[in-house]
Amino acid sequence: MAPEGIGELRDLFFLLVLCLTLLAELLEMATASSHGLDGQGGIECPSVCRCDEDFIYCNDRGLSAIPPLPPSATVLYFQNNQIDNPGLPKSLEYHIKVSVIYLYDNELDDFPMQLPPSLRELHLQDNNIRVLPRAALARLPLLQKLHLDDNSVSTVSIEDQAFADNPRLRLLFLSRNHLSSIPSGLPSALEELRLDDNRISTIPTHAFRGLSSLRRLVLDGNLLANQRIADDTFSRLSNLTELSLVRNSLQTPPLNLPSAHLQRLSLQDNAIIHMPRGSLDSMRRLQRLDLSGNNLTTLPRGLFRDLESLGQLLVRGNPWHCGCNLRWLHDWLEAKGNTITVRGFICQTPEKVRDMALRDLTNQMDECELAAAGGGGVGTGNGGNRVSGASFGAISTTHPPPQGSLFTLRSKRPGLGLPETGLDYTLSSSGVGKNLALNVKPLSHDSIRVTWSVAQTTSSFRLSWLRLGTSSTMGSITETLVRGDQREYLLTSLQPASSYIICMVPLVSYSGSRSSLSWGDTDSNEVPVCARTETTDPKHSNDDQAEDHSLVQMTSIPLVGIVGGAIAIVSLALIFAIFCWYRHRAGRLNSRDHYSQSTSRKSKHFDDYIESGTKKDNTILEIRGPGFQMTPIAARQPLQPKPVQEDYIIHTIFPSNGTGLYKPPDNTSNSGYGINRGYREGGIPDIDYSYT
């Protein structure tokens, strides 16, 4: 073979070896970067975990970091550990097969950054995450479910457009955090949103803009009230199937609830006192309605007329008044039969039917029909109006005046005359009609109290009010239905320093057959009774309040002075009594001590002789000879001329048995030897002085 051919083969061989080497390097790098193992592709299940095919169970292991994982892992369970953010390895983001991670109940302070981009479901609840950065969420473009319950996320800690790079996010749980408003920039694909147990108090109109796919919304346990919810807030959620507003401060259901697809509506544990007629209209797919734990006493006729699919009605914990006002509901429940489950329709008033179920009041409801047919009417509450035989329809209530309605309706009843803005109403706080006298009185800058009296019994009243402005065109009439037993009503949330025309017309119940009773129709001959009033100016109201407050302070000063003086006198008397008692006690103790000291001084001469031989005293210098002891001479006695000498007095000590120390030679007993006289007769002096 020619040398040229051999050179070409050699070059081709080297080129082939070079290509194979480069290909091997590329494969090794791809494998290392995909699995994050750096050439260690044979990692098995971690020893502290349990593996079941692609599921890695490392929960409740006390881990502080995630151990190396096999490349085939798809679902990771690391909940209930002590993993913090440094415990998330960098290699975790290279496990591209992982789709679900459970990291709840750990010690994470920040949203994790080292997560695989293939993640579809992430559980981070019960940590201490405070901030939701867009950069961290942008690493999870396939994320569909995000659980962030029980963290410390606030509204301001969610970055603008934080979810802009998560177009597939369908479920977002932010329960039990520190949110004060609805997060903005939520993805349009969101189907379920939980914001319960936060601090949300206001929902503006644009809060749910673009969330047409939302099906389940939970807002339980917040600070929501009707005045802070925009009228069109929920109307944008056209596909909503479940709405929960439990444990808020609602007085009526929010306006314009979505009705086309709504299946479950939860309004329990609020402060609802009134269900406006029409608030549940067009909810033909509603299956479950919960009104438990409110202040409802009655329901307006026709409230459930469109609830064709309703199968569960919960109304526990309401003070139901089972009078003729609920006759329509009794008939509706009877017509439904076993197709609906009702819980909690237990009567509280009147006393005759207390603790009875509404469905069991067939005989009492028949009395309402007889009363209506006989023209007696249904009596309501005040002052001895006529009722049927057992006074079943009587209504007595102790509830405070209800608040003004928060819904605005256009009148559709031709028989109801409305106030004309073009008329020149005189500023009068009262109005008198054929059967009704109306009186209105402003209470504050945004509230008006309405009271009235009627000449004959009526089933209910229609109350309407209109704020007068500069325009002569007819505005919206705000109206509400008031029960026939009430004689006062409180309008709230009005405009300060404004003029209002307030009108009322009684509604009567025509007699007829049981099936043709028409409750709540307006008598065509009845003319509305109107009155005009003005709300006060907040500035003047504040000034009046300040004056009243200062007056109260001035009137309370004498009382405070009297009470303070009495307390001071009692305190001084108590201190003086304690001082006198202490001085008296101290005087008695001093006299007792003086008496004991003087007594001891008088008897000391005899006590020294008695105790010197029986009581041990280390301060006494004793001579070892029997019957003698030496004690230092008192300082008050004159000393001998020799200053260096120490003087001692030698006392004779009586033996303990009373016998003398000296015995005569003939051993004869002498009773005189037991006393000093015996010692003298024996030649022993009482006191001798010894000098050393």
XYZ file of C-alpha atoms in Angstrom:
692
model
C 0.000 0.000 0.000
C 1.255 3.422 -0.872
C 2.471 5.657 1.915
C -0.184 8.230 1.019
C -2.989 5.726 1.642
C -1.540 4.701 4.991
C -1.390 8.352 6.120
C -5.004 8.916 5.174
C -6.143 5.843 7.131
C -4.162 6.986 10.107
C -5.747 10.418 10.032
C -9.209 8.903 9.731
C -8.502 6.611 12.662
C -7.377 9.476 14.898
C -10.419 11.530 13.848
C -12.734 8.645 14.714
C -11.104 8.176 18.130
C -11.463 11.900 18.807
C -15.157 11.870 17.918
C -15.824 8.856 20.129
C -14.018 10.515 23.042
C -16.034 13.712 22.667
C -19.271 11.737 22.427
C -18.443 9.843 25.633
C -17.704 13.084 27.449
C -20.991 14.606 26.289
C -22.966 11.555 27.407
C -21.294 11.613 30.810
C -22.007 15.313 31.273
C -25.637 14.896 30.236
C -26.115 12.031 32.639
C -24.529 13.943 35.497
C -26.543 17.101 34.826
C -29.865 15.217 34.399
C -29.650 13.147 37.550
C -27.363 15.339 39.633
C -25.294 12.337 40.631
C -21.884 13.344 39.196
C -21.175 9.908 37.874
C -22.814 8.009 40.759
C -25.843 6.675 38.862
C -26.240 3.640 41.073
C -27.670 5.333 44.205
C -30.222 3.136 45.883
C -32.954 3.980 48.385
C -31.592 6.041 51.336
C -31.091 3.948 54.441
C -33.235 6.225 56.621
C -36.156 6.084 54.188
C -38.525 3.515 52.749
C -38.933 3.195 49.010
C -41.831 1.708 47.122
C -41.008 1.761 43.417
C -40.874 5.506 42.597
C -42.267 6.674 45.966
C -39.729 7.760 48.594
C -41.086 7.837 52.178
C -38.830 9.883 54.470
C -41.482 11.442 56.679
C -41.199 11.580 60.486
C -37.477 10.734 60.452
C -36.091 13.809 62.233
C -34.102 14.773 59.130
C -32.412 18.157 58.849
C -31.463 17.702 55.167
C -32.673 15.709 52.190
C -30.395 12.682 51.538
C -29.229 11.614 48.044
C -32.126 10.178 46.060
C -32.348 7.566 43.312
C -32.890 9.004 39.822
C -36.202 7.166 39.386
C -37.954 8.978 42.254
C -41.231 10.705 41.315
C -43.053 11.370 44.635
C -41.130 12.536 47.732
C -42.550 12.468 51.271
C -40.435 14.634 53.604
C -43.131 16.026 55.907
C -42.804 16.263 59.700
C -39.035 16.688 59.768
C -36.642 19.489 60.702
C -35.535 20.432 57.197
C -34.623 24.097 56.686
C -33.617 25.921 53.525
C -29.910 24.958 53.700
C -31.064 21.355 53.984
C -32.360 21.373 50.392
C -29.473 20.146 48.192
C -28.655 21.744 44.862
C -28.919 18.347 43.186
C -32.656 18.226 43.929
C -33.464 20.449 40.942
C -31.872 17.885 38.588
C -34.378 15.148 39.455
C -36.583 15.902 36.466
C -38.895 12.959 37.147
C -40.133 14.310 40.474
C -43.710 15.592 40.193
C -44.925 15.764 43.830
C -43.064 16.902 46.978
C -44.429 16.937 50.516
C -42.440 19.355 52.700
C -45.079 20.478 55.168
C -44.378 20.799 58.896
C -40.676 21.573 58.550
C -38.549 24.622 59.336
C -38.497 26.480 56.034
C -38.301 30.280 56.296
C -38.158 31.059 52.585
C -39.800 29.654 49.492
C -37.463 26.883 48.203
C -35.353 27.669 45.162
C -33.771 24.215 44.581
C -36.893 22.491 43.274
C -37.129 20.476 40.051
C -38.895 22.281 37.179
C -41.011 19.197 36.544
C -42.906 19.711 39.809
C -46.696 19.706 39.537
C -47.801 19.561 43.185
C -46.036 21.206 46.134
C -47.029 21.000 49.811
C -45.373 23.661 51.987
C -48.016 24.175 54.668
C -47.146 24.596 58.347
C -43.747 26.227 57.838
C -42.693 29.841 58.419
C -42.567 31.129 54.845
C -43.058 34.895 54.680
C -42.346 35.950 51.083
C -43.571 34.632 47.731
C -40.966 35.786 45.189
C -41.715 35.650 41.495
C -38.233 34.305 40.728
C -38.804 31.192 42.829
C -42.251 30.500 41.375
C -40.974 31.076 37.849
C -38.779 27.964 38.240
C -41.968 25.854 38.428
C -43.756 26.465 35.103
C -45.696 23.173 35.320
C -46.982 23.732 38.870
C -50.704 22.956 39.248
C -51.307 22.721 43.021
C -49.664 24.885 45.670
C -50.400 24.458 49.381
C -49.178 27.317 51.587
C -51.519 27.000 54.571
C -50.328 27.914 58.074
C -47.429 30.148 57.102
C -46.694 33.853 57.610
C -47.535 35.202 54.168
C -48.977 38.724 54.128
C -50.439 40.752 51.296
C -47.392 42.996 50.959
C -45.007 40.017 50.962
C -46.468 38.634 47.720
C -44.491 40.200 44.896
C -46.334 41.839 42.022
C -47.249 39.325 39.352
C -45.806 36.555 41.497
C -47.917 33.927 39.687
C -47.442 35.343 36.198
C -45.154 32.441 35.201
C -47.492 29.725 36.533
C -50.201 29.570 33.854
C -51.210 26.026 34.844
C -51.831 26.732 38.529
C -55.317 25.399 39.310
C -55.323 25.168 43.119
C -53.968 27.720 45.609
C -54.363 27.326 49.376
C -53.409 30.320 51.564
C -55.457 29.528 54.651
C -54.371 30.761 58.077
C -51.858 33.354 56.970
C -51.745 37.146 57.486
C -53.546 38.369 54.371
C -55.534 41.601 54.599
C -56.889 41.577 51.028
C -57.298 39.296 48.023
C -53.902 38.687 46.344
C -53.589 40.354 42.967
C -52.328 38.834 39.751
C -53.796 35.367 40.310
C -53.537 33.055 37.286
C -56.624 32.833 35.083
C -56.573 29.005 35.152
C -57.235 28.964 38.927
C -60.144 26.668 39.840
C -59.963 26.535 43.657
C -58.904 29.324 46.019
C -58.865 29.031 49.813
C -58.295 32.210 51.834
C -60.018 31.234 55.080
C -58.906 32.399 58.533
C -57.046 35.494 57.405
C -57.692 39.191 58.074
C -59.480 40.121 54.857
C -61.964 42.925 55.490
C -62.491 44.486 52.052
C -63.153 43.004 48.619
C -63.087 45.564 45.788
C -64.779 45.109 42.439
C -61.618 44.059 40.592
C -60.524 41.478 43.187
C -61.561 38.450 41.103
C -61.090 39.956 37.691
C -60.019 37.386 35.126
C -60.856 34.357 37.299
C -63.631 33.050 35.100
C -62.479 29.446 35.683
C -62.778 29.652 39.474
C -65.148 26.973 40.799
C -64.538 26.888 44.563
C -63.955 29.950 46.750
C -63.551 29.743 50.540
C -63.465 32.970 52.581
C -64.364 31.621 56.024
C -63.214 33.289 59.219
C -62.374 36.742 57.874
C -63.622 40.256 58.721
C -66.069 40.701 55.866
C -69.140 42.922 56.213
C -71.704 43.956 53.627
C -70.496 47.544 53.491
C -66.984 46.430 52.478
C -67.964 44.099 49.644
C -68.473 45.706 46.255
C -71.805 45.040 44.555
C -70.321 43.245 41.543
C -67.606 41.358 43.395
C -68.978 37.843 42.909
C -70.918 38.402 39.695
C -67.710 38.018 37.681
C -67.308 34.416 38.885
C -69.710 32.976 36.354
C -68.534 29.359 36.754
C -68.456 29.295 40.559
C -69.991 26.107 42.000
C -69.167 26.541 45.719
C -69.012 29.712 47.811
C -68.278 29.655 51.551
C -68.545 32.796 53.688
C -68.725 31.167 57.112
C -67.776 33.077 60.292
C -67.870 36.630 58.979
C -69.998 39.674 59.878
C -72.611 39.636 57.144
C -76.123 40.911 57.853
C -77.547 39.865 54.503
C -76.171 37.699 51.674
C -73.817 39.617 49.373
C -75.331 41.201 46.293
C -75.333 39.634 42.854
C -74.228 36.155 43.818
C -73.387 33.959 40.822
C -76.414 31.789 40.156
C -75.851 29.898 36.924
C -73.655 27.079 38.297
C -73.687 27.572 42.087
C -74.286 24.266 43.899
C -73.198 24.907 47.502
C -73.712 28.150 49.447
C -72.483 28.368 53.065
C -73.509 31.431 55.105
C -73.539 29.990 58.625
C -72.217 31.745 61.745
C -72.709 35.296 60.527
C -75.083 37.988 61.799
C -77.726 37.627 59.094
C -81.066 39.092 60.191
C -82.768 39.328 56.821
C -82.861 37.322 53.600
C -84.021 39.740 50.911
C -86.627 38.509 48.476
C -84.807 37.569 45.302
C -81.398 36.986 46.893
C -81.524 33.311 45.797
C -83.221 33.801 42.453
C -82.069 31.761 39.426
C -80.044 29.344 41.576
C -81.628 26.336 39.902
C -78.560 24.127 40.470
C -78.148 24.919 44.169
C -77.983 21.629 46.096
C -76.923 22.690 49.603
C -77.820 25.865 51.517
C -76.521 26.475 55.040
C -77.974 29.380 57.053
C -77.161 28.030 60.519
C -76.027 30.196 63.408
C -77.609 33.499 62.372
C -80.404 35.752 63.710
C -83.183 34.847 61.291
C -86.744 34.750 62.597
C -88.592 34.441 59.304
C -88.064 34.103 55.555
C -89.879 36.072 52.845
C -92.428 34.296 50.713
C -91.019 32.942 47.466
C -87.393 32.917 48.625
C -86.913 29.306 47.463
C -89.031 29.471 44.323
C -86.102 28.776 41.963
C -84.296 26.194 44.110
C -85.360 23.208 42.045
C -82.306 21.078 42.891
C -82.077 21.905 46.607
C -81.550 18.678 48.551
C -80.112 19.888 51.865
C -81.283 22.884 53.899
C -79.491 23.631 57.204
C -80.978 26.354 59.406
C -79.941 25.431 62.966
C -79.297 28.071 65.599
C -81.830 30.682 64.463
C -84.664 32.085 66.624
C -87.446 31.015 64.279
C -90.897 32.482 64.837
C -93.299 29.890 63.473
C -96.359 32.062 62.904
C -98.490 32.488 59.840
C -95.525 34.271 58.285
C -94.002 30.815 57.589
C -97.184 29.246 56.254
C -95.784 29.337 52.735
C -92.587 27.583 53.838
C -94.561 24.840 55.574
C -96.493 24.206 52.356
C -93.279 24.275 50.313
C -91.644 21.663 52.551
C -94.717 19.460 52.356
C -94.645 19.662 48.577
C -90.946 18.736 48.527
C -91.503 15.680 50.739
C -88.514 13.358 51.039
C -86.594 14.985 48.216
C -85.087 17.524 50.637
C -83.320 17.082 53.994
C -84.058 19.867 56.464
C -82.092 20.346 59.693
C -82.856 22.930 62.368
C -86.297 24.357 61.564
C -87.252 24.305 65.258
C -89.649 26.972 66.488
C -88.626 29.312 69.307
C -91.774 31.439 69.370
C -94.684 31.586 70.007
C -94.613 29.664 73.274
C -97.381 27.323 72.157
C -95.186 25.701 69.496
C -91.799 26.137 71.169
C -89.297 23.346 70.318
C -91.585 21.938 67.626
C -90.499 21.309 64.057
C -92.055 23.477 61.367
C -93.140 20.439 59.414
C -95.244 19.258 62.377
C -97.409 22.398 62.538
C -100.075 21.320 60.077
C -103.005 22.017 62.429
C -101.631 25.390 63.463
C -101.110 26.403 59.841
C -104.720 25.453 59.091
C -105.749 28.020 61.701
C -103.970 30.658 59.600
C -106.094 29.647 56.595
C -109.291 29.870 58.653
C -108.294 33.258 60.019
C -107.570 34.548 56.520
C -110.845 33.144 55.147
C -112.853 34.656 58.032
C -111.371 38.078 57.461
C -109.796 38.195 60.903
C -106.319 38.663 59.532
C -103.092 37.636 61.129
C -102.339 39.627 64.224
C -98.884 40.942 64.758
C -97.481 41.783 68.010
C -98.373 45.188 69.185
C -101.249 46.027 71.379
C -103.984 43.427 71.265
C -104.600 43.014 67.553
C -107.027 40.278 66.615
C -105.656 36.854 65.754
C -107.026 33.379 65.269
C -108.420 31.304 68.099
C -105.167 30.190 69.708
C -103.271 33.451 69.044
C -100.927 31.355 66.907
C -100.039 34.095 64.521
C -99.004 36.594 67.154
C -95.434 37.756 66.804
C -93.465 39.247 69.651
C -89.841 40.088 69.247
C -87.166 41.493 71.530
C -84.555 42.027 68.830
C -83.154 45.530 68.316
C -84.236 47.519 65.264
C -82.784 45.891 62.148
C -80.154 47.673 60.162
C -80.934 49.255 56.839
C -80.809 46.984 53.817
C -77.657 46.924 51.767
C -79.280 46.113 48.450
C -80.768 48.505 45.893
C -83.738 47.546 43.756
C -85.854 49.232 41.134
C -89.527 49.022 41.938
C -91.425 46.669 39.654
C -94.809 46.916 41.384
C -97.192 49.292 39.600
C -99.302 49.662 42.737
C -96.415 51.069 44.782
C -96.110 54.799 44.497
C -92.562 56.117 44.778
C -91.424 59.513 46.019
C -91.204 62.054 43.284
C -88.010 64.036 43.253
C -89.694 66.810 41.312
C -92.150 67.565 44.099
C -91.285 70.187 46.651
C -91.343 68.183 49.865
C -91.382 70.316 52.937
C -88.820 69.437 55.535
C -91.094 67.476 57.847
C -90.063 64.584 60.098
C -93.489 62.974 60.012
C -96.204 61.933 57.617
C -99.785 60.829 58.130
C -101.850 58.696 55.783
C -105.185 56.983 55.844
C -104.018 54.008 57.913
C -100.418 54.860 58.801
C -98.511 57.588 60.629
C -94.765 57.836 59.875
C -92.075 59.563 61.913
C -88.367 59.844 61.063
C -85.505 61.142 63.196
C -81.776 61.424 62.361
C -79.583 59.702 64.937
C -76.151 60.437 63.519
C -74.486 61.633 60.344
C -75.183 58.300 58.593
C -78.261 56.814 60.270
C -81.978 57.616 60.553
C -84.501 56.019 62.837
C -87.939 55.339 61.345
C -90.971 54.700 63.564
C -94.611 54.302 62.620
C -98.056 53.327 63.852
C -100.968 51.772 61.978
C -104.706 51.839 62.464
C -105.308 48.250 61.384
C -103.399 45.004 61.187
C -101.185 44.336 58.181
C -98.869 41.491 57.264
C -95.843 43.577 56.318
C -94.636 46.986 55.213
C -92.593 48.096 52.256
C -90.090 50.761 53.276
C -88.256 52.784 50.633
C -85.928 55.748 50.774
C -84.337 58.060 48.248
C -81.433 60.476 48.605
C -82.161 63.844 47.032
C -79.517 65.380 44.816
C -79.095 68.235 42.398
C -80.359 66.229 39.447
C -84.077 66.131 38.707
C -83.956 62.648 37.197
C -85.391 59.716 39.123
C -82.724 57.723 40.944
C -82.653 54.197 42.338
C -85.057 53.511 45.159
C -83.567 51.551 48.013
C -86.306 49.445 49.528
C -86.818 46.600 51.937
C -89.627 44.496 53.327
C -90.441 44.929 57.030
C -92.462 42.502 59.074
C -95.914 43.556 60.201
C -95.119 43.309 63.903
C -92.288 45.845 63.777
C -92.821 49.493 64.610
C -89.331 50.850 64.110
C -86.451 50.503 61.665
C -82.900 51.840 61.547
C -81.438 53.050 58.267
C -77.638 52.969 58.249
C -74.748 53.656 55.864
C -76.393 56.836 54.599
C -74.667 59.863 53.125
C -73.824 62.577 55.680
C -75.379 66.036 55.330
C -77.922 64.793 52.786
C -81.688 65.014 52.386
C -83.718 61.823 52.232
C -87.326 61.097 51.358
C -88.564 58.061 53.267
C -91.820 56.395 52.319
C -93.772 53.459 53.692
C -96.802 51.577 52.483
C -98.569 48.683 54.262
C -98.916 45.382 52.427
C -102.044 43.316 53.008
C -102.917 39.640 52.546
C -106.021 38.968 50.538
C -108.338 36.224 51.690
C -108.991 33.272 49.510
C -108.326 29.591 49.157
C -105.230 27.938 50.554
C -103.561 27.728 47.209
C -104.360 31.256 46.135
C -103.175 33.260 49.145
C -101.168 36.217 47.875
C -99.038 37.512 50.717
C -97.223 40.779 50.327
C -99.261 42.391 47.576
C -99.779 46.110 47.724
C -103.221 47.461 48.196
C -103.974 49.493 45.109
C -105.927 52.025 47.166
C -103.127 52.561 49.670
C -101.038 55.696 49.106
C -97.448 55.737 50.434
C -96.857 57.916 53.462
C -93.661 59.917 53.045
C -91.513 62.126 55.215
C -88.384 64.071 54.569
C -85.355 64.526 56.804
C -81.668 65.370 56.652
C -78.646 63.595 58.029
C -76.312 65.667 60.134
C -72.895 66.974 59.241
C -70.052 64.810 60.681
C -68.177 67.942 61.811
C -71.116 69.245 63.784
C -71.748 65.773 65.102
C -68.182 65.529 66.326
C -68.483 68.953 67.994
C -71.680 67.900 69.739
C -70.084 64.702 70.860
C -67.099 66.629 72.222
C -69.423 68.968 74.116
C -71.370 66.033 75.512
C -68.151 64.352 76.502
C -66.895 67.474 78.289
C -70.262 67.841 80.017
C -70.089 64.269 81.184
C -66.571 64.890 82.454
C -67.695 68.022 84.343
C -70.630 66.208 85.935
C -68.446 63.297 86.896
C -65.858 65.465 88.719
C -67.897 65.922 91.982
C -68.645 62.230 92.176
C -64.984 61.389 91.663
C -64.011 63.890 94.380
C -66.489 62.451 96.877
C -65.336 58.907 96.228
C -61.670 59.899 96.436
C -62.191 61.833 99.686
C -64.034 58.921 101.279
C -61.263 56.543 100.293
C -58.615 58.920 101.701
C -60.468 59.298 105.034
C -60.906 55.554 105.407
C -57.231 54.994 104.573
C -56.074 57.555 107.154
C -58.346 56.088 109.832
C -57.015 52.634 109.103
C -53.398 53.801 109.279
C -54.084 55.644 112.578
C -55.738 52.550 114.082
C -52.771 50.386 113.091
C -50.371 52.934 114.602
C -52.307 53.074 117.892
C -52.500 49.310 118.101
C -48.763 49.034 117.504
C -47.925 51.628 120.201
C -50.266 49.954 122.655
C -48.707 46.566 122.005
C -45.170 47.982 122.248
C -46.053 49.657 125.610
C -47.357 46.401 127.044
C -44.222 44.564 125.959
C -41.946 47.226 127.511
C -43.836 47.159 130.833
C -43.699 43.360 130.853
C -39.937 43.424 130.206
C -39.408 46.039 132.925
C -41.384 43.999 135.411
C -39.439 40.848 134.626
C -36.110 42.671 134.844
C -36.943 44.241 138.217
C -38.207 40.942 139.544
C -35.064 39.159 138.447
C -32.867 41.799 140.098
C -34.709 41.371 143.370
C -34.370 37.599 143.403
C -30.959 37.370 141.883
C -29.231 36.988 145.275
C -31.172 33.870 146.036
C -31.123 32.502 142.461
C -27.343 32.624 142.341
C -27.151 30.307 145.338
C -29.789 27.986 143.974
C -28.507 27.640 140.380
C -24.779 27.748 140.989
C -24.547 24.084 141.854
C -27.020 22.715 139.317
C -26.756 24.748 136.113
C -23.605 24.621 134.009
C -22.291 28.001 133.021
C -19.028 28.203 131.070
C -18.569 31.850 132.052
C -18.060 30.908 135.707
C -14.546 29.986 136.835
C -14.918 26.873 138.948
C -12.505 25.464 141.512
C -12.330 21.699 141.287
C -12.658 21.302 145.064
C -16.072 20.158 146.245
C -18.536 22.807 147.203
C -16.587 25.885 146.064
C -16.600 28.133 142.998
C -14.787 31.321 142.115
C -16.467 34.214 140.329
C -14.967 37.601 139.380
C -15.835 40.489 141.660
C -18.170 43.040 140.110
C -16.521 46.150 138.759
C -18.419 48.415 141.098
C -16.700 46.989 144.217
C -13.446 48.731 145.344
C -10.268 46.912 144.553
C -7.295 46.423 146.865
C -4.292 48.753 146.535
C -2.382 46.217 144.408
C -3.627 46.860 140.863
C -2.254 43.617 139.472
C -4.124 41.421 141.845
C -7.384 39.732 140.939
C -10.009 39.422 143.618
C -12.343 36.481 144.016
C -15.172 35.817 146.358
C -15.475 32.271 147.548
C -19.098 31.291 148.004
C -20.177 28.232 149.760
C -22.428 26.024 147.691
C -25.262 24.140 149.246
C -25.278 20.473 148.379
C -28.201 19.306 146.273
C -29.606 17.140 149.065
C -29.782 20.070 151.522
C -27.137 18.731 153.964
C -24.217 20.788 155.167
C -20.617 20.371 154.202
C -19.353 20.215 157.753
C -20.058 17.238 159.919
C -19.091 17.093 163.613
C -16.768 14.419 164.769
C -19.417 12.502 166.592
C -21.488 12.163 163.337
C -24.513 13.552 165.084
C -27.054 15.130 162.850
C -27.730 18.760 163.282
C -30.537 20.316 161.367
C -28.891 23.681 161.609
C -25.989 22.673 159.433
C -28.201 22.959 156.309
C -28.270 26.734 156.597
C -25.746 29.560 156.945
C -26.053 29.514 160.682
C -24.706 25.987 160.748
C -21.652 27.040 158.780
C -20.939 29.854 161.217
C -21.202 27.593 164.193
C -18.854 25.169 162.492
C -16.204 27.806 162.173
C -16.579 28.323 158.468
C -17.112 31.967 157.461
C -19.751 32.851 154.864
C -17.425 34.938 152.724
C -13.637 34.958 152.591
C -11.516 37.159 150.394
C -8.641 35.592 148.556
C -5.957 37.505 146.755
C -3.641 36.195 144.084
